[in-house]
XYZ file of N, CA and C in Angstrom:
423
model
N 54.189 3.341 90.412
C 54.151 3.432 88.973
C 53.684 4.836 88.571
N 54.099 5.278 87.804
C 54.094 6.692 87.489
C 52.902 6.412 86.243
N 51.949 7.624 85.903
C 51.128 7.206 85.319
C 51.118 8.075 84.219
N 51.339 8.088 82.607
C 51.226 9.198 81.793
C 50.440 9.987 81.683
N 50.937 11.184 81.257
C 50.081 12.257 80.909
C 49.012 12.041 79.949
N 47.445 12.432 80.165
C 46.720 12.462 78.739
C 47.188 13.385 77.781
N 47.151 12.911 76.497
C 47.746 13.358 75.533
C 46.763 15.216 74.954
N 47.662 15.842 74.988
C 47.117 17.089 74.426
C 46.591 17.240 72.888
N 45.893 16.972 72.266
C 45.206 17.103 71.110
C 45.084 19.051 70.733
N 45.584 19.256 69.342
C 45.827 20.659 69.204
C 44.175 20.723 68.191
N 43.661 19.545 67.791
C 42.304 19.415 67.455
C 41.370 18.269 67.705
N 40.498 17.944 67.614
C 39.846 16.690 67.903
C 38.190 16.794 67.012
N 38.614 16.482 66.163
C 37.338 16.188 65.076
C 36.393 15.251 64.787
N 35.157 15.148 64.082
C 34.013 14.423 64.113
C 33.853 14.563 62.436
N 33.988 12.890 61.969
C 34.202 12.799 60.313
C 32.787 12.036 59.994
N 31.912 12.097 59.061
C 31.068 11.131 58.930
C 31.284 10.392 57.525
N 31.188 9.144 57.204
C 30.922 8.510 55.849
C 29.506 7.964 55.652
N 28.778 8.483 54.343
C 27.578 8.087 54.047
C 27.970 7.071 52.597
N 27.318 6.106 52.840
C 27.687 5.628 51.562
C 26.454 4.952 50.843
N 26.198 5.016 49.481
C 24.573 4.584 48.935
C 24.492 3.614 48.612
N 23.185 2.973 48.074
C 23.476 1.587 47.738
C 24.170 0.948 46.682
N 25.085 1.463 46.114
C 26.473 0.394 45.465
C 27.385 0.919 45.957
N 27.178 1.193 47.562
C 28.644 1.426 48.242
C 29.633 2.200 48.476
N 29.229 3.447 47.183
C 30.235 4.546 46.931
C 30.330 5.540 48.392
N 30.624 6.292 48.757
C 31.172 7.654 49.709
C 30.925 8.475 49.140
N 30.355 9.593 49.921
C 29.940 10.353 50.177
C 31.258 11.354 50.199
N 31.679 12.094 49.215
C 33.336 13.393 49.669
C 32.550 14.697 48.953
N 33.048 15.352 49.584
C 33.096 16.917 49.669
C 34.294 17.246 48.851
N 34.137 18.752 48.098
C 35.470 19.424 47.506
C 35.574 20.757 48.285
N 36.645 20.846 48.360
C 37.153 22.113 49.143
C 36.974 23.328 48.523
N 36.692 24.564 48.802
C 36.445 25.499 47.853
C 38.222 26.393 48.504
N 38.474 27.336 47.967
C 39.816 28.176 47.681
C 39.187 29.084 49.390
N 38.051 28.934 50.087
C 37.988 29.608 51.083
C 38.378 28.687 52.601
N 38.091 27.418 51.888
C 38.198 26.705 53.088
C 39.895 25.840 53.426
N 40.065 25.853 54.582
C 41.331 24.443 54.741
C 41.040 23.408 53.907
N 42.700 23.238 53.188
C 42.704 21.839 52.409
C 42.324 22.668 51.141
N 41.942 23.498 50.328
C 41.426 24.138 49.273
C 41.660 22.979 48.344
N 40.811 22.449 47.221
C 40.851 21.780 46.152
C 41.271 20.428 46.569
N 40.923 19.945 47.223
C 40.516 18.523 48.059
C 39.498 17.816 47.980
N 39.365 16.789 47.906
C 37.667 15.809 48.143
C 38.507 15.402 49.405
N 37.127 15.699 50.525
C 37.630 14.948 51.816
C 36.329 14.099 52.782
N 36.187 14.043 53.545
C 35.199 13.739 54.260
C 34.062 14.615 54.760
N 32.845 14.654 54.855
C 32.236 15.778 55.734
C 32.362 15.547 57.080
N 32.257 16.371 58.185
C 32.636 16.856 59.407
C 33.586 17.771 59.759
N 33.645 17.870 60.790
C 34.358 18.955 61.529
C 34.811 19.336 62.780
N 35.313 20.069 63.733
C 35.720 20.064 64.809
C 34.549 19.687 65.891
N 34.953 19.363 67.171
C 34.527 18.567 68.122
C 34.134 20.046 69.152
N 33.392 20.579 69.250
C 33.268 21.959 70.096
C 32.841 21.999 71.616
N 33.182 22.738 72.559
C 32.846 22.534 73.863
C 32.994 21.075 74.095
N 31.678 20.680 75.115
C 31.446 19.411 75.767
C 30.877 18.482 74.829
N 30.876 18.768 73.630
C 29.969 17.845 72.678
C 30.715 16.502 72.946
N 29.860 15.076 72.630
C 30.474 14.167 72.549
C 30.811 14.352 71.051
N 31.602 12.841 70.765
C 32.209 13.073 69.289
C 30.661 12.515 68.152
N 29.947 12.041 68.647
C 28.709 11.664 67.573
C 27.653 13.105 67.788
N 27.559 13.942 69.043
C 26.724 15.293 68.481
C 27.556 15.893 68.009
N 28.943 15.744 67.888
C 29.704 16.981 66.940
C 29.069 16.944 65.708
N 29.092 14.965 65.128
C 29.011 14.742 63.643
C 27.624 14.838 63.422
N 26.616 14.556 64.020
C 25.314 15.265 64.093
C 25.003 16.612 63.697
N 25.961 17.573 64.288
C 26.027 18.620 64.512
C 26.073 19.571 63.030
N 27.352 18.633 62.398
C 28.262 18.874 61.095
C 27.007 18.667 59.996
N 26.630 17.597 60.327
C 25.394 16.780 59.183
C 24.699 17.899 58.783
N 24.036 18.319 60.278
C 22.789 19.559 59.546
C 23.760 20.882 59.003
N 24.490 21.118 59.668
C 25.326 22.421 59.395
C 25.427 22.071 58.280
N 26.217 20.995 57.198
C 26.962 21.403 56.117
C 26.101 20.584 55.101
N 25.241 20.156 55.068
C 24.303 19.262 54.106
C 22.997 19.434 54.849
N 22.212 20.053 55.648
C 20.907 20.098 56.529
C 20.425 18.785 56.397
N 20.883 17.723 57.067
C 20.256 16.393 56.698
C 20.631 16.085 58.200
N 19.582 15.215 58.846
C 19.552 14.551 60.217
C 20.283 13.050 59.946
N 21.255 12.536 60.866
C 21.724 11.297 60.291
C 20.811 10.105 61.079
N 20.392 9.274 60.669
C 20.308 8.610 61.468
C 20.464 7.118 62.064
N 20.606 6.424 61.627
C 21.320 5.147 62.321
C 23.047 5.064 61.979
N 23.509 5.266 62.875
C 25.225 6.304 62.570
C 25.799 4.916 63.394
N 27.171 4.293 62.832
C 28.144 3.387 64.531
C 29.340 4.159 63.960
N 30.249 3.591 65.150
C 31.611 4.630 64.951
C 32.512 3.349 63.685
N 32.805 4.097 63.171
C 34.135 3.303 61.999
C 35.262 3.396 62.651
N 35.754 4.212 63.352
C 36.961 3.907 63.944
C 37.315 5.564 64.859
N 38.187 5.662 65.533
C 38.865 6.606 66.352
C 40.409 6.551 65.995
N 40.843 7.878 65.132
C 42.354 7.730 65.062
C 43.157 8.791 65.299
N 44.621 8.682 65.752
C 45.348 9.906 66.224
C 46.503 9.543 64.920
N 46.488 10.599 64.980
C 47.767 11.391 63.631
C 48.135 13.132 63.825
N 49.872 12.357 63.635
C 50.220 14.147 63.069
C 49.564 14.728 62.494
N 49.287 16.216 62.794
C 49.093 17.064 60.988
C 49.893 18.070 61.381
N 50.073 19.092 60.330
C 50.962 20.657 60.554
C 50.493 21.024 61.807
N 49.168 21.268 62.485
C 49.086 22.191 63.490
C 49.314 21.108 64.576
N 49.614 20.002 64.530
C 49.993 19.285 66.078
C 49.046 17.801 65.542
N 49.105 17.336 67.041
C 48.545 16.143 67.075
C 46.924 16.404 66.775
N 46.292 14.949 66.722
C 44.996 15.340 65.835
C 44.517 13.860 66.613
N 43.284 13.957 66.766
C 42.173 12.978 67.402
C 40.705 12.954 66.489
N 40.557 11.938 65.821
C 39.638 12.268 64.515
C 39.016 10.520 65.475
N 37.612 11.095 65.098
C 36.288 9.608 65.244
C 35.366 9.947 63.994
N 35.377 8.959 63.050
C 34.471 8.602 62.353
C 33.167 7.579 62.321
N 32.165 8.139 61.953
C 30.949 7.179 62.031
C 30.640 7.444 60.632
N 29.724 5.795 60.387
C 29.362 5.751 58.920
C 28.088 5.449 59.233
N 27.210 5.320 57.849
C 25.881 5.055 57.606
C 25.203 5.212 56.714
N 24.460 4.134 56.118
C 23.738 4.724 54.606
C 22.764 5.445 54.234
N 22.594 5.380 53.508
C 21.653 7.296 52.398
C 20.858 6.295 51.713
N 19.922 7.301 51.305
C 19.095 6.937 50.096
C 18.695 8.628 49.619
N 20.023 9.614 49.791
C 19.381 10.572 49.225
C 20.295 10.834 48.038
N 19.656 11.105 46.895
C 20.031 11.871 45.779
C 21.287 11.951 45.662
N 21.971 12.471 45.209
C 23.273 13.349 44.767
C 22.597 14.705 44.480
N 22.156 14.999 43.800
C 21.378 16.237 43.700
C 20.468 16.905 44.341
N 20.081 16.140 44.857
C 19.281 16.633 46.839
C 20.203 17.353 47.542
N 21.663 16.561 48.017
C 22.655 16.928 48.612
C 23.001 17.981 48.329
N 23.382 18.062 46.618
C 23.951 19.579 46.306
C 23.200 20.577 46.644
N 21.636 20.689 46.491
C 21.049 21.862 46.541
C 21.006 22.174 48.412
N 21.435 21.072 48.868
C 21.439 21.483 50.566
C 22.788 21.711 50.500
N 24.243 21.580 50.314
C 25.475 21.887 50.415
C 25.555 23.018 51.268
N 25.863 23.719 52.266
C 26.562 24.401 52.334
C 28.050 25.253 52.618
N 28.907 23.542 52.217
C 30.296 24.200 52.604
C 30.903 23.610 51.214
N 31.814 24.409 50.846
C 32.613 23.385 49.612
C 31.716 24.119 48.501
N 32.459 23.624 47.322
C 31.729 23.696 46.098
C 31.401 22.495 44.803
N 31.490 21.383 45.537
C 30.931 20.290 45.395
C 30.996 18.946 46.054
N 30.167 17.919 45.684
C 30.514 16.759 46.325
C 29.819 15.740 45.273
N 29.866 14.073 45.791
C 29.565 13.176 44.857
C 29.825 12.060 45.745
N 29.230 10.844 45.585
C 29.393 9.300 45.712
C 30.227 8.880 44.828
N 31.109 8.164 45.543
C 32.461 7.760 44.933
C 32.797 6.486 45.081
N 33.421 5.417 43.943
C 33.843 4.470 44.127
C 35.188 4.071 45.108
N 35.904 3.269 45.066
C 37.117 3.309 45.724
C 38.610 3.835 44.566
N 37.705 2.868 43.010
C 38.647 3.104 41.955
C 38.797 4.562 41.760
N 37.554 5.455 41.717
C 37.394 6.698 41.508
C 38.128 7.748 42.261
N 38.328 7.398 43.657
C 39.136 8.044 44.811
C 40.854 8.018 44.766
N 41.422 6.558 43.726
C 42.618 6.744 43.492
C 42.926 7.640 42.670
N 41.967 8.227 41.794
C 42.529 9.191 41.307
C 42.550 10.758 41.988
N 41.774 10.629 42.423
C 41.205 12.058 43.357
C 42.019 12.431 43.950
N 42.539 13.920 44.808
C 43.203 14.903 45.546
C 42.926 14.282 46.812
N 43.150 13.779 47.531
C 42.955 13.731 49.171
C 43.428 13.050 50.148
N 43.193 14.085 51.130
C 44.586 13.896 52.383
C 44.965 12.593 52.790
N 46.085 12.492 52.967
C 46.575 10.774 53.550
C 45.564 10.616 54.276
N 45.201 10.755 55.657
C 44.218 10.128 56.146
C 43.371 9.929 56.092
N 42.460 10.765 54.573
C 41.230 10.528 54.471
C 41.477 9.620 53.347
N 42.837 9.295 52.787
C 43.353 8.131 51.991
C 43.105 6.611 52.321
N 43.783 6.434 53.713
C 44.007 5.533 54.653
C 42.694 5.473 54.590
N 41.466 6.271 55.086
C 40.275 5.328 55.396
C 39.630 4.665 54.358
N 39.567 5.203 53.388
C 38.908 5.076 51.943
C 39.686 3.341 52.043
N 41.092 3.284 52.013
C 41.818 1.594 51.822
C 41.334 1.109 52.755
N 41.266 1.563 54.370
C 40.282 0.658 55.583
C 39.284 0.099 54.981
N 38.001 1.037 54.609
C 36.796 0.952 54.188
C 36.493 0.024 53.515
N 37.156 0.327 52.237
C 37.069 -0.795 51.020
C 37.562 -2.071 51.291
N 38.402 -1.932 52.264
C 39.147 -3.562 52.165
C 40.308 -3.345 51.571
N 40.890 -2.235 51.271
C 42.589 -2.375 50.009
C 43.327 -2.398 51.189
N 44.525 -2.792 50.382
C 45.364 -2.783 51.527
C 46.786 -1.283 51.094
């Protein structure tokens, strides 16, 4: 039996969802410097060296909001096209009790963010797959 090749991933990323107590998410907006410009998307980011995929999102937490996460499980592991090739994305979720305005003054990527309903997100800019999870999440179909 011939055995397949492991699949070549042209990225492999680490997404986190925080969500507060009435449930909303935690999205980021893209600023005109970053990929995706004028987007609400998820926080995280690429998977670097030997990191596993939960110190990447660890990693991301303090980098882009200086906040330690801590009781994190995985929400899911998914592969999808994008423009630059195949894509290997793991998300972990977990809840907050911080501010919205705590967050902002720690921000440092993007030029804003907010806790979001599910209704609130149908209207919003953002990528199919960070579409798809938002309908996982909530329960829509």
């Amino acid at each position: 039996m011939v055995m397949p090749e492991p699949k070549k991933f042209a990225r492999r990323v680490s997404a986190f969802i925080l969500r507060d107590d009435e449930g909303r998410v935690l999205l980021q907006h893209r600023d005109d410097t970053m990929v995706f410009p004028d987007y609400w998307v998820l926080f995280g980011g690429g998977i670097e060296g030997d990191e596993t995929p939960e110190e990447a999102v660890r990693r991301e937490a303090k980098e882009e909001l200086g906040i330690e996460l801590g009781d994190i499980r995985l929400f899911g592991r998914y592969e999808f096209m994008e423009p630059r090739g195949f894509m290997e994305e793991f998300i972990y979720i977990s809840d907050v009790k911080i501010p919205v305005d705590s967050l902002r003054k720690q921000q440092k990527e993007g030029d804003d963010l907010g806790y979001f309903s599910y209704e609130e997100t149908e209207g919003m800019k953002l990528l199919d797959e960070d579409r798809k999870r938002m309908k996982e999440l909530f329960g829509k179909r």
